[in-house]
């Protein structure tokens, strides 16, 4: 990877940071849960203390009510005693009072010696002392009245239990109010309080449905109680001491919480709700974090994958921004040019791998590219320089570099070192050439016998002319004209022999491979002497058809001549092998049919070699162009495969078809050069 991308060697530290992050998250979660639990607990505590102080306030109020009620009652009793002096009137008034005061169960008027003058029972229940009699409580009454007499104020006795006729019972308490007129004790009023009715009448109206009040003794023994229609599991309790003259009791108040669930009040519910919201947010955050972590992991993996891919590439990659600065190179590119990434990235212009002699040209090319011209998709060839100064050919394929926003941010180039490809091409071209030279030499070897046969004629003619001339020399000077004639013939024959030899020489000689414009007729004429040589030996009639006005063809002359010669030679050999009668060979050149039809700018010229031989059997057809395939004892089997290679190198097509009534037609096409000159 280049210096622009960080190498992903962070596997270990990353694992540590992941562990660290998880630890932090867990710590945070624990802290939040602890905080919330504390809040909920505190809220609960606060709520409990509120409830406790409420019940204490209520108990104090209840005590206040009780006290003032008792004081008012004492005043009522004093008024009764002083206002109604006859037992009849007293009883009348006492009855009325008992109707109003349910807490009293009995009122008595007693004289100074505690003898009962009048007594009235409450109308609301059957007489309390009916069952046991009043005498049982005499001691309590006596004690209360003595106290009252002594203190000159109301006095209470200790409460006691009175069983009733209906099987139930009642806790009652005696109140005695001594009446003193002008320092003289005139009597007592004794009121018997029912404790439970006291609670109902004097405190009850202020109680809520979940409160309970009771009188207890100092040791907790419950004497009477009232209230609590609704009970709950949480109970708050407050106690108040009732210090009455002559008696001391405890007023106890219990208050039940009616909704003893997890959210006992609004504050706790609010805190709990907020806690749930907080935990939810925490959970969402953790979820998001996990997603991010996963994305990070995926990204790191993709990065590692990309790095592995780039490292394994043999293609050089190079990115440039829109200012032409190199922003990225992969290892293959660095290896190709021999510079490291640091030397290639950044400002360097011209890049160090541009050969100085081409720097100007490359600069222009880059300017065109940066102006926004899209390069050809198949790429273009260029020459780069290694760090050691050696030049090497490259194929560059460029494509626009589009960033995440879909905007072009530069160019990405794939660079291929094609020096090896070039070397292989050169090697194959050289071996192809050697093969062709060998094939030509083989042709020549084959022709050596033809040559000797062909040369025999002029040599024999020269020899006989020479012999004739020697004889004429003996005839003396008048034979000079004949001798001259004979010498001319000798010279002619020598020239003919020379031409035969030259035609072979010309063919064998290696010429430039450059493509050139050649008239098709010239190609046919060049091989004609050699074709004729063989034709004469085999008795074949050669017919050439080369109409005038054909366009010149662009070709490698030597090679195309060899193709023509190969085809002609194959044809003659086939006819000879089949002992054809009156064998003939046609060498024809014409404009290709497709060119005439399509009126293309580039016309094609077709060469035809036709014979009347045996034709090509089906099984031979399959392998006709396979190198080294031959049906002849002395054949090499290279001819047709080379012919096709040569024609295809020129962009043409080589094919064959049966001739009618018999024989074979080979035809191949070559591209024409510029339009033909008018005939
Ligand atoms: P070679 O001439 O050395 O055998 P070629 O590749 O030129 O090699 O030819 C391959 C084979 O194709 C020949 O051996 C022959 O059997 C067949 N052949 C080529 N031209 C003709 C033709 N005009 N008529 C019949 N057979 C042919």
XYZ file of C-alpha atoms in Angstrom, residues 40-463:
424
model
C -35.551 5.864 43.700
C -34.583 4.884 47.238
C -34.200 8.524 48.309
C -37.502 9.398 46.724
C -39.103 6.511 48.637
C -37.445 7.658 51.846
C -38.609 11.216 51.324
C -42.106 10.027 50.670
C -42.048 7.881 53.847
C -40.797 10.778 55.968
C -43.555 12.976 54.536
C -46.126 10.373 55.453
C -44.622 9.983 58.939
C -44.706 13.681 59.697
C -48.246 13.841 58.336
C -49.421 11.162 60.717
C -47.604 12.871 63.594
C -49.324 16.142 62.737
C -52.658 14.343 62.574
C -52.033 12.709 65.968
C -51.174 16.093 67.531
C -54.326 17.612 66.016
C -56.375 14.714 67.295
C -54.974 15.197 70.761
C -55.798 18.920 70.602
C -59.370 18.120 69.545
C -59.702 15.629 72.353
C -58.429 18.035 74.974
C -60.671 20.874 73.955
C -63.630 18.476 73.726
C -62.989 17.248 77.256
C -62.631 20.801 78.585
C -65.884 21.821 76.889
C -67.587 18.764 78.404
C -66.396 19.719 81.914
C -67.868 23.179 81.416
C -71.139 21.631 80.253
C -71.259 19.456 83.360
C -70.557 22.428 85.662
C -73.345 24.357 83.951
C -75.688 21.423 84.423
C -74.969 21.236 88.117
C -75.378 24.885 88.837
C -78.343 25.436 86.500
C -80.663 22.593 87.446
C -81.121 22.154 91.150
C -84.063 19.813 91.351
C -83.591 16.187 90.510
C -86.399 16.293 87.967
C -85.058 19.309 86.041
C -81.536 17.970 86.334
C -82.513 14.616 84.898
C -84.425 16.321 82.113
C -81.407 18.404 81.146
C -79.042 15.435 81.630
C -81.108 13.364 79.187
C -80.904 16.144 76.649
C -77.145 16.360 77.067
C -76.758 12.594 76.714
C -78.532 12.791 73.386
C -75.956 15.307 72.201
C -72.922 13.625 73.739
C -72.597 10.088 72.602
C -69.288 9.729 74.443
C -71.115 9.708 77.771
C -72.955 6.569 78.708
C -74.264 7.767 82.066
C -74.583 10.995 84.086
C -75.039 10.975 87.858
C -75.713 13.667 90.429
C -74.260 12.714 93.700
C -74.347 14.430 97.016
C -71.302 15.278 99.089
C -71.286 11.763 100.580
C -71.407 10.326 97.057
C -74.995 9.164 97.421
C -76.824 9.164 94.067
C -79.449 11.904 93.799
C -80.273 11.437 90.128
C -78.836 9.230 87.324
C -79.590 9.100 83.619
C -78.292 6.515 81.085
C -77.583 7.223 77.432
C -80.536 6.586 75.179
C -78.294 5.030 72.542
C -77.594 1.720 74.277
C -79.022 -0.393 77.035
C -77.922 0.725 80.500
C -74.250 -0.144 80.841
C -74.301 -1.017 84.506
C -77.497 -3.023 84.265
C -75.678 -6.333 84.405
C -73.009 -5.855 87.061
C -74.538 -3.034 88.991
C -73.033 0.362 89.763
C -71.472 -0.755 93.033
C -68.556 -2.427 91.246
C -67.301 0.892 90.011
C -67.829 2.712 93.249
C -64.112 2.688 94.096
C -63.202 4.408 90.827
C -65.917 7.009 91.305
C -64.801 7.585 94.851
C -61.170 8.043 93.875
C -62.033 10.447 91.101
C -64.318 12.489 93.306
C -61.771 12.727 96.110
C -59.234 13.978 93.617
C -61.731 16.437 92.266
C -62.575 17.617 95.731
C -58.883 17.992 96.528
C -57.889 19.790 93.369
C -61.117 21.650 93.095
C -61.356 20.716 89.423
C -62.438 17.820 87.252
C -60.730 14.486 87.815
C -60.673 11.230 85.937
C -60.374 7.650 87.138
C -58.464 4.828 85.454
C -60.489 3.175 82.723
C -61.985 -0.216 83.259
C -63.885 -2.835 81.306
C -67.597 -3.321 81.685
C -69.120 -6.495 80.263
C -72.449 -5.875 78.630
C -75.621 -7.885 78.476
C -75.166 -8.654 74.798
C -71.914 -10.493 75.563
C -69.701 -7.652 74.394
C -68.057 -5.140 76.660
C -67.101 -1.523 76.913
C -64.017 0.259 78.206
C -65.238 3.143 80.290
C -63.667 5.942 82.340
C -65.228 7.940 85.118
C -65.082 11.747 85.320
C -65.983 13.456 88.531
C -66.586 17.208 88.824
C -66.963 18.496 92.394
C -69.275 21.414 92.873
C -68.314 23.918 95.548
C -70.486 26.885 96.343
C -69.062 29.562 98.659
C -66.345 27.213 99.870
C -68.923 24.509 100.633
C -69.021 21.214 98.733
C -72.511 20.857 97.443
C -72.222 17.673 95.381
C -70.617 15.951 92.415
C -71.442 15.314 88.804
C -70.112 11.960 87.627
C -69.936 11.328 83.911
C -69.002 7.895 82.535
C -67.109 8.101 79.272
C -67.133 5.210 76.781
C -63.602 5.348 75.333
C -64.596 4.008 71.938
C -67.372 6.615 71.644
C -64.851 9.310 72.616
C -62.745 8.284 69.623
C -65.763 8.196 67.322
C -67.318 11.431 68.420
C -64.400 13.659 69.280
C -61.701 12.577 66.775
C -63.583 10.504 64.233
C -64.855 13.331 61.983
C -61.265 14.455 61.236
C -59.979 10.969 60.425
C -59.295 9.810 56.878
C -60.379 6.402 55.735
C -56.930 4.924 56.022
C -56.306 6.163 59.569
C -56.917 4.405 62.803
C -56.881 5.942 66.308
C -56.763 4.071 69.536
C -56.281 4.564 73.232
C -53.577 2.393 74.712
C -51.977 2.025 78.042
C -48.321 2.893 78.536
C -47.377 -0.758 77.965
C -49.186 -0.816 74.632
C -52.381 -2.584 75.714
C -55.127 -1.370 73.458
C -58.158 -0.032 75.256
C -60.359 1.170 72.429
C -59.977 1.913 68.778
C -61.708 3.393 65.772
C -61.132 3.879 62.031
C -59.170 2.365 59.112
C -61.721 1.331 56.535
C -58.807 0.841 54.119
C -55.675 -0.940 55.159
C -52.408 -1.208 53.261
C -49.132 -2.941 53.822
C -47.140 0.153 54.790
C -48.127 1.569 58.121
C -46.993 4.810 59.754
C -47.596 5.271 63.468
C -47.565 8.224 65.878
C -48.280 8.329 69.612
C -49.320 11.191 71.844
C -49.525 11.095 75.623
C -52.914 12.173 77.077
C -52.166 13.437 80.530
C -55.573 13.846 82.222
C -55.929 14.701 85.857
C -56.033 11.332 87.578
C -55.427 9.251 84.485
C -52.781 8.999 81.808
C -53.299 7.231 78.465
C -51.628 7.126 75.086
C -53.379 8.213 71.923
C -52.030 6.176 69.069
C -52.630 6.923 65.433
C -51.883 4.423 62.608
C -51.959 5.491 58.998
C -51.890 3.023 56.142
C -50.570 3.714 52.756
C -53.185 2.424 50.395
C -50.933 1.983 47.326
C -47.904 0.189 48.627
C -46.465 -0.605 45.111
C -43.191 0.279 43.378
C -44.280 3.818 42.559
C -45.827 5.071 45.768
C -45.935 8.690 44.757
C -45.477 11.106 41.928
C -41.865 11.974 42.708
C -40.777 8.364 42.769
C -42.765 7.688 39.620
C -41.121 10.651 37.912
C -37.638 9.579 38.946
C -38.372 6.014 37.898
C -39.745 7.200 34.558
C -36.680 9.332 33.951
C -34.476 6.428 34.952
C -36.181 4.187 32.434
C -35.733 6.893 29.784
C -32.069 7.251 30.720
C -31.481 3.525 30.583
C -33.247 3.393 27.238
C -31.045 6.174 25.882
C -28.020 4.339 27.251
C -29.169 1.156 25.570
C -29.751 2.983 22.282
C -26.312 4.555 22.543
C -24.732 1.178 23.194
C -26.653 -0.273 20.270
C -25.466 2.535 18.022
C -21.941 2.059 19.317
C -22.111 -1.626 18.510
C -23.282 -0.823 14.991
C -20.461 1.640 14.574
C -17.960 -0.879 15.873
C -19.242 -3.436 13.421
C -18.999 -0.916 10.584
C -15.485 -0.046 11.708
C -14.587 -3.722 11.702
C -16.096 -4.220 8.249
C -14.194 -1.191 7.032
C -10.915 -2.471 8.432
C -11.584 -5.813 6.810
C -12.401 -4.187 3.484
C -9.243 -2.124 3.792
C -7.142 -5.194 4.529
C -8.788 -6.993 1.623
C -8.085 -4.050 -0.649
C -4.474 -3.917 0.469
C -4.023 -7.646 -0.117
C -5.598 -7.248 -3.525
C -3.428 -4.273 -4.436
C -0.288 -5.985 -3.182
C -1.019 -9.061 -5.276
C -1.610 -7.007 -8.418
C 1.080 -7.069 -11.064
C -0.526 -4.111 -12.755
C 0.863 -0.789 -11.630
C -1.728 1.634 -10.292
C -1.242 5.362 -10.129
C -3.735 8.060 -9.153
C -3.378 11.731 -9.954
C -5.467 14.638 -8.749
C -6.862 17.319 -11.031
C -3.647 19.367 -10.658
C -1.591 16.461 -11.974
C -0.008 15.590 -8.626
C 0.483 11.903 -7.947
C -1.698 10.995 -4.956
C -1.357 7.230 -4.901
C 0.886 4.483 -6.270
C 0.701 0.754 -5.546
C 3.703 -1.512 -4.853
C 3.613 -2.970 -8.382
C 4.055 0.515 -9.825
C 6.940 1.293 -7.460
C 8.587 -1.976 -8.406
C 8.083 -1.271 -12.099
C 9.766 2.127 -12.055
C 12.225 1.418 -9.219
C 11.232 4.473 -7.137
C 9.625 4.208 -3.730
C 6.243 5.739 -2.959
C 7.701 8.740 -1.109
C 9.717 9.738 -4.190
C 6.662 9.541 -6.417
C 3.941 11.181 -4.339
C 3.295 14.885 -4.096
C 4.561 17.802 -6.105
C 7.304 16.196 -8.230
C 6.847 17.478 -11.761
C 7.789 16.100 -14.166
C 7.585 12.682 -12.501
C 10.987 10.987 -12.179
C 9.895 8.094 -14.378
C 9.363 10.284 -17.455
C 12.350 9.999 -19.789
C 13.726 13.568 -20.124
C 13.560 13.423 -23.921
C 9.781 12.823 -23.799
C 9.016 15.079 -20.821
C 7.685 17.883 -22.994
C 5.450 15.596 -25.046
C 4.125 13.830 -21.935
C 3.490 17.201 -20.271
C 1.307 18.216 -23.218
C -0.522 14.896 -23.080
C -1.168 15.352 -19.367
C -2.465 18.886 -19.917
C -4.948 17.541 -22.482
C -6.040 14.860 -20.024
C -6.454 17.338 -17.180
C -8.547 19.537 -19.469
C -11.102 16.742 -19.220
C -10.521 14.703 -22.357
C -11.395 11.078 -21.795
C -8.580 8.816 -23.019
C -9.280 5.781 -25.237
C -10.663 2.866 -23.206
C -8.204 0.403 -24.744
C -5.309 2.507 -23.461
C -2.249 3.916 -25.150
C 1.395 2.970 -25.280
C 4.118 5.072 -23.763
C 7.738 4.868 -22.671
C 8.771 5.095 -19.006
C 12.195 5.244 -17.377
C 13.407 3.185 -14.422
C 15.476 4.689 -11.633
C 18.629 3.232 -13.250
C 17.830 5.125 -16.444
C 16.690 2.183 -18.577
C 13.623 2.815 -20.728
C 10.763 0.358 -21.024
C 7.494 0.382 -22.936
C 4.206 0.529 -20.996
C 0.523 0.328 -21.795
C -1.492 2.921 -19.844
C -5.234 2.647 -19.354
C -6.743 5.708 -17.714
C -10.150 6.242 -16.143
C -11.664 9.170 -14.248
C -11.406 8.898 -10.452
C -14.837 9.585 -8.939
C -15.018 10.354 -5.227
C -17.778 9.487 -2.706
C -19.727 12.621 -3.672
C -19.778 11.489 -7.303
C -17.412 14.292 -8.363
C -14.302 13.610 -10.402
C -11.268 14.134 -8.213
C -8.585 12.991 -10.593
C -7.443 10.165 -12.819
C -6.630 6.557 -12.051
C -4.173 4.839 -14.393
C -3.432 1.156 -14.735
C 0.117 0.746 -16.049
C 1.305 -2.476 -17.689
C 4.973 -3.163 -18.370
C 4.891 -4.537 -21.925
C 8.641 -4.970 -22.458
C 8.358 -8.741 -21.980
C 5.420 -8.872 -24.396
C 7.488 -6.901 -26.890
C 10.405 -9.315 -26.498
C 8.153 -12.306 -27.105
C 6.627 -10.633 -30.145
C 10.096 -9.928 -31.507
C 11.147 -13.526 -30.859
C 8.115 -14.952 -32.594
C 8.540 -12.581 -35.507
C 12.190 -13.642 -35.873
C 11.325 -17.323 -35.703
C 8.525 -16.797 -38.207
C 10.978 -15.135 -40.507
C 13.478 -17.948 -40.087
C 10.753 -20.431 -40.832
C 9.841 -18.576 -43.985
C 13.481 -18.405 -45.060
C 13.767 -22.139 -44.476
C 10.643 -22.757 -46.498
C 12.063 -20.619 -49.278
C 15.327 -22.543 -49.225
C 13.395 -25.796 -49.333
C 11.582 -24.502 -52.369
C 14.905 -23.611 -53.939
C 16.380 -27.051 -53.195
C 13.400 -28.570 -54.908
C 13.994 -26.277 -57.808
C 17.641 -27.182 -58.208
C 16.697 -30.170 -60.373
C 14.305 -28.021 -62.393
C 17.116 -25.532 -62.752
C 19.564 -28.074 -64.112
C 16.912 -29.224 -66.573
C 16.164 -25.643 -67.578
C 19.820 -24.701 -67.860
C 20.539 -27.729 -69.974
C 18.757 -26.216 -72.948
C 20.668 -22.945 -73.201
C 23.906 -24.720 -72.334
C 23.324 -27.339 -75.042
C 22.419 -24.557 -77.472
C 25.572 -22.605 -76.512
C 27.642 -25.722 -76.923
